Short mmCIF file of C-alpha atoms in Angstrom, two decimals:
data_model
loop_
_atom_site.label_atom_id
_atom_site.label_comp_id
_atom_site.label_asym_id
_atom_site.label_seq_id
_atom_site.Cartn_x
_atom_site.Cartn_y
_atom_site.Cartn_z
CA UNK X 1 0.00 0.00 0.00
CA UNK X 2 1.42 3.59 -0.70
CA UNK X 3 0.00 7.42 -0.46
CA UNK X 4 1.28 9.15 -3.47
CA UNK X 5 1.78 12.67 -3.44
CA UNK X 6 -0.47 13.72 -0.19
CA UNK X 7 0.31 16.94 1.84
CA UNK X 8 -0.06 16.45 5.51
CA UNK X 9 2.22 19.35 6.24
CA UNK X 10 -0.56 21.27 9.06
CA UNK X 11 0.19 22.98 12.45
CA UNK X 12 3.23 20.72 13.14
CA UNK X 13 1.04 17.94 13.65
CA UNK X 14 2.08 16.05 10.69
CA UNK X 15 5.42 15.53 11.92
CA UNK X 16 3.54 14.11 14.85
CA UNK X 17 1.28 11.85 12.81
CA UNK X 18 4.86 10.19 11.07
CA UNK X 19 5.83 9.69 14.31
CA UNK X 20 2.57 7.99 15.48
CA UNK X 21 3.14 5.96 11.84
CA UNK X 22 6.80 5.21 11.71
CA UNK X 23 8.03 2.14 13.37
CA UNK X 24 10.81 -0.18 13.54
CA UNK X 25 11.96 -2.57 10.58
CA UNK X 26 9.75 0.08 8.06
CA UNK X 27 12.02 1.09 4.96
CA UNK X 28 12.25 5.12 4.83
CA UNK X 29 13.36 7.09 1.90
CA UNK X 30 14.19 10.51 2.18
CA UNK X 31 16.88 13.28 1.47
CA UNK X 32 19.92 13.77 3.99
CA UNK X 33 22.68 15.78 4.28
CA UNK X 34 25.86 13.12 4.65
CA UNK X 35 29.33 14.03 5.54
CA UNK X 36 31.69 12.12 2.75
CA UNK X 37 35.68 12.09 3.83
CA UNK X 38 37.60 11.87 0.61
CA UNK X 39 42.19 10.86 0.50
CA UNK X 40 43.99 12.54 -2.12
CA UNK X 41 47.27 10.75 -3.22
CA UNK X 42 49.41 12.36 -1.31
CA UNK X 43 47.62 10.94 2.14
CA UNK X 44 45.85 14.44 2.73
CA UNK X 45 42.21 13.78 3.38
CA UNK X 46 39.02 16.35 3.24
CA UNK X 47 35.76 16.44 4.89
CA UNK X 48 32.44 17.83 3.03
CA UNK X 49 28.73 17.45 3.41
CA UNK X 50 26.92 16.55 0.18
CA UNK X 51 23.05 16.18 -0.02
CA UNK X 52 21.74 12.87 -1.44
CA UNK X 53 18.84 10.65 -1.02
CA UNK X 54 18.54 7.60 1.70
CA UNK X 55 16.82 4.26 1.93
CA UNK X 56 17.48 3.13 5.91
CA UNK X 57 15.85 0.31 7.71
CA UNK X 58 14.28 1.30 10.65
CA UNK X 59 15.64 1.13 14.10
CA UNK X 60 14.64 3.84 16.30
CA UNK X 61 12.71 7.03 16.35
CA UNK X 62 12.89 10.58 18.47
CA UNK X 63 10.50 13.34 18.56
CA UNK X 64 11.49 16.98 19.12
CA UNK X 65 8.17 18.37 20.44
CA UNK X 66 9.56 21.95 20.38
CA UNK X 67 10.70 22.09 17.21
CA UNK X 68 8.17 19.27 15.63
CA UNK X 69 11.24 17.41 14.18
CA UNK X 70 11.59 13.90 13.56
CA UNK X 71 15.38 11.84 14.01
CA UNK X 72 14.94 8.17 12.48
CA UNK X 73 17.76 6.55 12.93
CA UNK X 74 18.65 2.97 10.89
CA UNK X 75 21.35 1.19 8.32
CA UNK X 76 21.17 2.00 5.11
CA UNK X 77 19.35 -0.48 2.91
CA UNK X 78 19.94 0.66 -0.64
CA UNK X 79 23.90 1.36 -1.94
CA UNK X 80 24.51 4.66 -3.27
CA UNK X 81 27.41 6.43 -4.74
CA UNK X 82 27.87 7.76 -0.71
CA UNK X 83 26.74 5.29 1.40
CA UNK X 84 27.22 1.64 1.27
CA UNK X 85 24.29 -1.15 2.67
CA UNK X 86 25.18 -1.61 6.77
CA UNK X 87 26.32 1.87 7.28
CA UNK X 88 24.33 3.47 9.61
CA UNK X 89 22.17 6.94 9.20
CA UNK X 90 19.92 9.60 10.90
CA UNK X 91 17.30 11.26 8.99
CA UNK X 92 15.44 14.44 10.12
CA UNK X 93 12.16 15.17 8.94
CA UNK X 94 11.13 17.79 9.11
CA UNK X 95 7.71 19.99 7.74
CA UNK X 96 8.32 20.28 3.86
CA UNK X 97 10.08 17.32 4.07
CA UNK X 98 9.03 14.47 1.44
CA UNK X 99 9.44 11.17 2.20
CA UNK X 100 8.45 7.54 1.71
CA UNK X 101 7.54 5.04 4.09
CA UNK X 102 7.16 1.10 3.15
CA UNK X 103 6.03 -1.08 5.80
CA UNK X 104 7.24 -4.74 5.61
CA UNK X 105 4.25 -7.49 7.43
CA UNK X 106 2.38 -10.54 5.94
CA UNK X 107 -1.21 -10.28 5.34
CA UNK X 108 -1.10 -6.77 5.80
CA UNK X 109 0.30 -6.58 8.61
CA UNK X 110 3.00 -3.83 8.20
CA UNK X 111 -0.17 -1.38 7.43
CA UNK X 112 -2.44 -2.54 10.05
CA UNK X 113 -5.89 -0.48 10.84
CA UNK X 114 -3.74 1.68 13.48
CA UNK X 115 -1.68 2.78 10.81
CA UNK X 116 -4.22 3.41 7.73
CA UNK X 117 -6.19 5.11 10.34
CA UNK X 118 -3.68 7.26 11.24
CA UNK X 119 -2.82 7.80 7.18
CA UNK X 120 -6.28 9.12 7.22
CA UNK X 121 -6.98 11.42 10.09
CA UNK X 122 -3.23 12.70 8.66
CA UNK X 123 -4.30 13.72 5.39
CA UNK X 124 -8.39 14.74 6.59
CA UNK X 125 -8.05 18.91 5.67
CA UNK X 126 -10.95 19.38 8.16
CA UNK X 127 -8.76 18.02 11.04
CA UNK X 128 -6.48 20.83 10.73
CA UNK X 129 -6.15 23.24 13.73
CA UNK X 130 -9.17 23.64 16.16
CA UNK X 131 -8.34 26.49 18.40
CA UNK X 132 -5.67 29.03 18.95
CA UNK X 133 -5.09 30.48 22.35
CA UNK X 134 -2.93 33.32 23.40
CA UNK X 135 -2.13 32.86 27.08
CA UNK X 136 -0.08 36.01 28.19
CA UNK X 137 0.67 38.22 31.13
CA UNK X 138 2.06 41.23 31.03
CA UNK X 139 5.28 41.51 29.23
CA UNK X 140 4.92 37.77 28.25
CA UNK X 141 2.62 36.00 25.60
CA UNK X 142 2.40 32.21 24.53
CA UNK X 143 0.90 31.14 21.29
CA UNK X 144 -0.29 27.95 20.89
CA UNK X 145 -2.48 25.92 18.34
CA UNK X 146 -4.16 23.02 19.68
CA UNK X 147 -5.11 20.47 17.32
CA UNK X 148 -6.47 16.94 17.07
CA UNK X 149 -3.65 15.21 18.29
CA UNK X 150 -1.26 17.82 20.26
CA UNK X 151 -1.11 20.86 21.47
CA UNK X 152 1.64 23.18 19.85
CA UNK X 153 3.88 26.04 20.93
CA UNK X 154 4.04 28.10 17.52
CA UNK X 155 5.80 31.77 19.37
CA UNK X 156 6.69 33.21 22.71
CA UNK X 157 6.72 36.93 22.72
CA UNK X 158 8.89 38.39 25.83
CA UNK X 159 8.69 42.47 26.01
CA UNK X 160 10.30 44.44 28.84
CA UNK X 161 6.93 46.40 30.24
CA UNK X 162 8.07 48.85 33.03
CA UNK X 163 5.81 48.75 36.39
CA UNK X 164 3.88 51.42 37.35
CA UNK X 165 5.14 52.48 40.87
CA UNK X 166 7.33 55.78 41.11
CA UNK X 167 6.12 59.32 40.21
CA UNK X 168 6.18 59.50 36.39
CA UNK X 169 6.23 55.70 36.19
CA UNK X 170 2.49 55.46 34.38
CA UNK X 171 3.35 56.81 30.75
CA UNK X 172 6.35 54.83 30.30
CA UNK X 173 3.91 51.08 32.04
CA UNK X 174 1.59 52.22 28.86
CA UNK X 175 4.25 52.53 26.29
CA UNK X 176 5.31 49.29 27.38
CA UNK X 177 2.38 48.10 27.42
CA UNK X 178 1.30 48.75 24.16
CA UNK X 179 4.43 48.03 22.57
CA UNK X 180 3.39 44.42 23.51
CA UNK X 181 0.23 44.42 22.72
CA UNK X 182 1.20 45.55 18.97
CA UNK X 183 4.38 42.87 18.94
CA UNK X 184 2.05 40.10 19.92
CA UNK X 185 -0.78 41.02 17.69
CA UNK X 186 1.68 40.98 15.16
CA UNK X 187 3.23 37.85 15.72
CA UNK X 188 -0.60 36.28 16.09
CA UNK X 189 -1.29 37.37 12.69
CA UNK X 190 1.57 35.87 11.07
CA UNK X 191 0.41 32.59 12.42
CA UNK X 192 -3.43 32.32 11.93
CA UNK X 193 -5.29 32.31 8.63
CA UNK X 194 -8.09 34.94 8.77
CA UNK X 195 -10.19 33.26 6.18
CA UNK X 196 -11.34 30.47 8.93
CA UNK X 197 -13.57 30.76 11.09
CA UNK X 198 -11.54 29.31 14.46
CA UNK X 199 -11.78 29.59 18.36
CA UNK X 200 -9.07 31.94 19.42
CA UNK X 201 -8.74 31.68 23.23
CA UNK X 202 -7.26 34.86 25.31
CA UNK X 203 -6.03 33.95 28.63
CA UNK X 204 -4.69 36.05 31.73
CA UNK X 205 -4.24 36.71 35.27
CA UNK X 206 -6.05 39.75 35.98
CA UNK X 207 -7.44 42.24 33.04
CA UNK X 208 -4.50 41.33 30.82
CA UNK X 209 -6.11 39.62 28.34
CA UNK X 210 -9.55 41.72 28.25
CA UNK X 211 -7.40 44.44 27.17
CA UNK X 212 -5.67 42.64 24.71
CA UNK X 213 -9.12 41.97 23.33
CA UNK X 214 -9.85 45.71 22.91
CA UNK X 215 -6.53 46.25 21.36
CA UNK X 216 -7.32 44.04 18.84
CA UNK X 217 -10.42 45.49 18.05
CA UNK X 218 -9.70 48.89 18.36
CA UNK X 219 -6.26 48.52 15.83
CA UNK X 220 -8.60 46.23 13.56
CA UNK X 221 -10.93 49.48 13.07
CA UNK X 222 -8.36 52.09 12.80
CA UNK X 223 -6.51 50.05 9.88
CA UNK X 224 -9.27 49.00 8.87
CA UNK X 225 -8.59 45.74 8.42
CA UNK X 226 -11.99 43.81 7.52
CA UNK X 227 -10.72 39.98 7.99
CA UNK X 228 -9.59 40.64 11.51
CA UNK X 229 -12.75 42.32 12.38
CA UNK X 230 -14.67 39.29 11.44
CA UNK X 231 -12.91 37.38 13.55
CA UNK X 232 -14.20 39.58 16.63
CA UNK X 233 -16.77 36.89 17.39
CA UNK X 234 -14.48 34.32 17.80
CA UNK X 235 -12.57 35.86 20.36
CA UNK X 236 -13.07 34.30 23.68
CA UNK X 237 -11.53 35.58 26.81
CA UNK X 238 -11.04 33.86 29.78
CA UNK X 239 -8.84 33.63 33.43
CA UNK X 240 -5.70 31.53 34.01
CA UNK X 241 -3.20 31.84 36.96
CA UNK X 242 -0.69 32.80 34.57
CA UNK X 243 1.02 33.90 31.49
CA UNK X 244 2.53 30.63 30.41
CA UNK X 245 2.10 27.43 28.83
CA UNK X 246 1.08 24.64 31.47
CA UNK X 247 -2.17 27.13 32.19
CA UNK X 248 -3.52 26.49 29.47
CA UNK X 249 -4.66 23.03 30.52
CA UNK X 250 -6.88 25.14 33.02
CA UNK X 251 -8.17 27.37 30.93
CA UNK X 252 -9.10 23.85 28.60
CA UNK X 253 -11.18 23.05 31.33
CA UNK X 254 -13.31 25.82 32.43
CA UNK X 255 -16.62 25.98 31.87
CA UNK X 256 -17.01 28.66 28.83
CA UNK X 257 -14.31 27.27 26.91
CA UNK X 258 -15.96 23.48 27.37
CA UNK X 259 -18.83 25.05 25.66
CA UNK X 260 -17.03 26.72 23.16
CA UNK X 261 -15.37 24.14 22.13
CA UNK X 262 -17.49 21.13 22.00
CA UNK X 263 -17.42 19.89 18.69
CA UNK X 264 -14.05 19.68 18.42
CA UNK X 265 -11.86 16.66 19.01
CA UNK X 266 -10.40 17.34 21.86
CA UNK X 267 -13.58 18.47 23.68
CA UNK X 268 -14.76 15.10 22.54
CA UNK X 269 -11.94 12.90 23.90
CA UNK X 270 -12.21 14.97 27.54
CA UNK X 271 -15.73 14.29 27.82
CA UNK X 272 -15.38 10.69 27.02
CA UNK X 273 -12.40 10.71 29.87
CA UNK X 274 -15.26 12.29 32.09
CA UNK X 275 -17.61 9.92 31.51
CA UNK X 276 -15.40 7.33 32.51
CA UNK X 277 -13.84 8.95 35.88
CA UNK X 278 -17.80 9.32 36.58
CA UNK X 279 -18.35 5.18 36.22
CA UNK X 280 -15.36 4.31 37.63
CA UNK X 281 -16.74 6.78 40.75
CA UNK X 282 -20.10 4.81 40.89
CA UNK X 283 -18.31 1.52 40.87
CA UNK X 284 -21.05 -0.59 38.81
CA UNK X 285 -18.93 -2.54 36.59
CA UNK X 286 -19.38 -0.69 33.87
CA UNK X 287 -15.92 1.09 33.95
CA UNK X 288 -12.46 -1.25 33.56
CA UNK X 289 -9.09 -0.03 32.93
CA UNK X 290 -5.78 -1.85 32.58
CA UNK X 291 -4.72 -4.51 29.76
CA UNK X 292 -5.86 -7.43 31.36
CA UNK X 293 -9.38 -6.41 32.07
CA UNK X 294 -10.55 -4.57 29.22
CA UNK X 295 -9.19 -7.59 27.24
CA UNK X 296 -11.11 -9.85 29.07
CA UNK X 297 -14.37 -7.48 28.63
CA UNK X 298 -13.97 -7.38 25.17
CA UNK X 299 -13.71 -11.26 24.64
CA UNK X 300 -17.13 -11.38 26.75
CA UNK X 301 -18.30 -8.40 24.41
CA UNK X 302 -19.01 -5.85 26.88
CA UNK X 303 -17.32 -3.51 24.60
CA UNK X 304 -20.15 -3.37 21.56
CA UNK X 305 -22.55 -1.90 20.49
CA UNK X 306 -25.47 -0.27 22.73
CA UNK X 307 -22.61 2.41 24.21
CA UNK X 308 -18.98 0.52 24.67
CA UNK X 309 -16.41 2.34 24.25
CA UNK X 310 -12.56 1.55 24.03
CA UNK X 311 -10.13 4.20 24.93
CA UNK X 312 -6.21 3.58 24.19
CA UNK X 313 -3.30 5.61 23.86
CA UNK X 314 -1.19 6.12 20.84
CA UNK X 315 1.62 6.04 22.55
CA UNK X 316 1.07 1.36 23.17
CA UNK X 317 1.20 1.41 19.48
CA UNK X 318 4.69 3.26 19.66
CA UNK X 319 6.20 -0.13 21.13
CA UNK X 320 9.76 -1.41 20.08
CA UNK X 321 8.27 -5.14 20.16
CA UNK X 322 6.25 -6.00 17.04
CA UNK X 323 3.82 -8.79 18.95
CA UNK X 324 2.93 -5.83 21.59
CA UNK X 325 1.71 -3.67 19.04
CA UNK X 326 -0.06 -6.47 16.99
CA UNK X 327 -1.86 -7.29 20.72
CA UNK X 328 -3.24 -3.95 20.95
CA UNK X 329 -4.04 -3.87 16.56
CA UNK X 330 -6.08 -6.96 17.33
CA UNK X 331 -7.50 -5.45 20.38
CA UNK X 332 -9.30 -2.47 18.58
CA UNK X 333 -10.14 -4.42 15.06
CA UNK X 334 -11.98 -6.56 17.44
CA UNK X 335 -13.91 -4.18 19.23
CA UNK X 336 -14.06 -1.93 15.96
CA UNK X 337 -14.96 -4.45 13.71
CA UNK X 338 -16.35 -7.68 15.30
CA UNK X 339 -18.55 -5.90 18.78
CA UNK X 340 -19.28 -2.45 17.04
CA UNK X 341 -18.00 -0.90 19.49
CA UNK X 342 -16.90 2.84 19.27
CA UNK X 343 -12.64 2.90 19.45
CA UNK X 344 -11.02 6.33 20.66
CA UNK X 345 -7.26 6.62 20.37
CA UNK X 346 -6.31 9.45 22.30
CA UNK X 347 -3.20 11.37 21.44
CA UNK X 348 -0.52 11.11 24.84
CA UNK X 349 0.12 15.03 24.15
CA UNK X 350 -3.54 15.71 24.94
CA UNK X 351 -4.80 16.09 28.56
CA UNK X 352 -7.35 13.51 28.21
CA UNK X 353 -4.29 11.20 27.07
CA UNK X 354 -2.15 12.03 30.07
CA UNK X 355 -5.21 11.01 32.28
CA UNK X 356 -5.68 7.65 30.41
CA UNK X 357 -1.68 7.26 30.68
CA UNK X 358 -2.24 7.37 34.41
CA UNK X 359 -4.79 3.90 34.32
CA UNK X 360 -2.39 2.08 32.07
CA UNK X 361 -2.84 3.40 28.96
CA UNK X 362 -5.93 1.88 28.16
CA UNK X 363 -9.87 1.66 29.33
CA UNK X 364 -13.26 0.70 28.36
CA UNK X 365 -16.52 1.59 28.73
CA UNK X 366 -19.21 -1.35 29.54
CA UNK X 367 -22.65 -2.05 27.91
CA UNK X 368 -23.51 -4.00 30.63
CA UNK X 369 -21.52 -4.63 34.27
CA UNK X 370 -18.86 -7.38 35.18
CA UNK X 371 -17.11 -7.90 37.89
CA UNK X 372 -13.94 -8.98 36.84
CA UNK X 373 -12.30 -8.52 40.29
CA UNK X 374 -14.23 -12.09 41.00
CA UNK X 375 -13.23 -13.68 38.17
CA UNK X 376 -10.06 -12.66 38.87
CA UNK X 377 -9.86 -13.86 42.84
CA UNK X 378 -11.17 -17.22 41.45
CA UNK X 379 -8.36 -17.83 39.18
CA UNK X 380 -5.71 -16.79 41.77
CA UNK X 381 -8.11 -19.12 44.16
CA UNK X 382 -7.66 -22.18 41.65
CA UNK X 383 -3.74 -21.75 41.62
CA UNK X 384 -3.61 -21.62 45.03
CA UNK X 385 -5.49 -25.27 45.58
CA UNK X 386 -3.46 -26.78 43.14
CA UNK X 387 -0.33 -25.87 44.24
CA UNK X 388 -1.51 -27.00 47.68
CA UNK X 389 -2.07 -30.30 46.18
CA UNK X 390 -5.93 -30.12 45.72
CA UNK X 391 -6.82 -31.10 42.34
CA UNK X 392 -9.97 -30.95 40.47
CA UNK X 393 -11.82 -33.87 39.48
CA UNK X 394 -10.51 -35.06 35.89
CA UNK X 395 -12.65 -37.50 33.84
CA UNK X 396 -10.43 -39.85 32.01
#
């Protein structure tokens, strides 16, 4: 199977998508820049980088989640003029960067679901980003784009804004003031595209980000600048405890934002996480987390239709062993596929991801209760009597 010619360069999260997609023992083709050590006769040798292209086999994988850069590291599988077959390679992707990935599996498993699924939510346009949110204070401004699968730091803004205490001190707080108001507008409108119609979240301690808002509006309508204007709407401003980046999971969870933002993915994914926290609460067997037991509710098809739900991470399909990944593959083709059952993969850079990290990783939602616990205490009861010597009764 191969995807010819398909963009998925969008918000840095394509970078993040390859990673969720790229695994060991895959064959990756791509340019690289390759330092080639040449002898002249006399003994003298030189050192230069030349740019060529690179087949490597797989063997391990890094994400840079500040600068949404991917190192794939492996041993060269196709000779070229610089680089002989065993020699070993790092490629950096990059967004812009082309590449092409071949996955190596019988009866398809090299591109399992997990991965054409991923090939697909990669190259949807509408999954592109979902909100942008300026949390600042003054002096300091983070801008961030939160998508379907991560949450992305596109610009910090630092400007020196003097306080206000002394005699004289006011003018020269406003000038400051101002000055990063216009270098953060600025930078904002490099970033977004004012022909969508997006969230765009203003966060603050204090009356920070309020005036930020009128800033906007009131440079909008002295330029006159139309597109921004229509974006006035959008605007949403709410309170954090501060100007930078962890506060924005916070400001995720108030109230107005919840209900600004509930179509979108992420909204989605946190209110399926909510649902589950409030089961789990009310202890009816109808919430299970951990490998073992949602595997054994999904073999007694708890997880169907009528309302089950399977929540995993990405990050179990990011393991080094082949036959861990292909548990968790046939895990979610059989709730998928087999029960009907809705499957949610939720992205490990996402707050709802880091909550499902905390239960293992992986959790379901019951159409009808177990108790598993039970079963459970009777299998550890059964090893117990036989290794006391009390065997069941065996018909020969």
């Amino acid at each position: 199977m191969r995807l010819i010619k398909q963009n998925i360069e969008r918000d840095g999260s394509g970078t993040w998508h390859a990673y969720n997609l790229i695994r060991p023992t895959d064959l990756l083709l791509a340019s690289a820049l390759r330092r080639i050590t040449t002898t002249t006769a006399t003994g003298s040798t030189s050192s230069t980088r030349i740019h060529t292209t690179l087949l490597i086999r797989v063997r391990s994988i890094d994400f840079d989640t500040q600068a949404s850069t991917l190192h794939v590291s492996g041993q060269i599988a196709q000779e070229t003029k610089f680089a002989k077959v065993g020699q070993f390679h790092t490629l950096d992707l990059e967004l812009g960067r082309n590449f092409t990935l071949e996955k190596v599996g019988s009866d398809g498993e090299g591109w399992d679901s997990v991965a054409r699924n991923i090939v697909r939510e990669a190259c949807d346009e509408a999954r592109g980003a979902e909100v942008w949110a300026v949390v600042m204070q003054e002096g300091l401004a983070n801008l961030a784009v939160l998508t379907g699968s991560r949450t992305v730091l596109r610009q910090r803004v630092e400007v020196a804004v003097p306080r206000k205490r002394g005699v004289g001190r006011q003018g020269e707080h406003d000038k400051g003031l101002e000055k990063f108001f216009q270098t953060t507008l600025d930078t904002l409108l490099r970033q977004i595209d004012l022909t969508e119609s997006k969230p765009i979240l203003l966060a603050s301690p204090g009356f920070t980000a309020a005036a930020f808002q009128k800033f906007i509006i009131d440079t909008a309508t002295r330029v006159g600048n139309k597109a921004l204007l229509a974006q006035k709407a959008n605007f949403l401003v709410v309170h954090s405890s501060s100007g930078h980046l962890h506060s924005l999971n916070e400001v995720l969870q108030s109230p107005e934002v919840t209900a600004r933002l509930k179509d979108t993915k992420y909204a989605r994914e946190t209110r399926l996480m909510d649902d589950f926290m409030t089961l789990l609460r009310k202890d009816d067997g109808r919430a299970w987390y951990g490998p073992k037991e949602v595997e054994q509710a999904a073999e007694k098809g708890a997880v169907g239709r009528g309302g089950g739900v399977l929540l995993i991470s990405d990050a179990l399909f990011r393991a080094q062993d082949v036959g861990v990944r292909r548990r968790w593959v046939r895990l979610v083709d059989k709730v998928r596929d087999v029960e009907g059952g809705e499957v949610r993969v939720l992205s490990s850079e996402h707050e709802s991801g880091k909550r499902l990290e905390g239960l293992g990783g992986i959790a379901a939602i019951l159409t009808f209760p177990l108790d598993l616990d039970d079963e459970q205490d009777g299998e550890i009861e059964g090893r117990d009597n036989t290794a006391n010597g009390e065997a069941r009764d065996v018909q020969l």
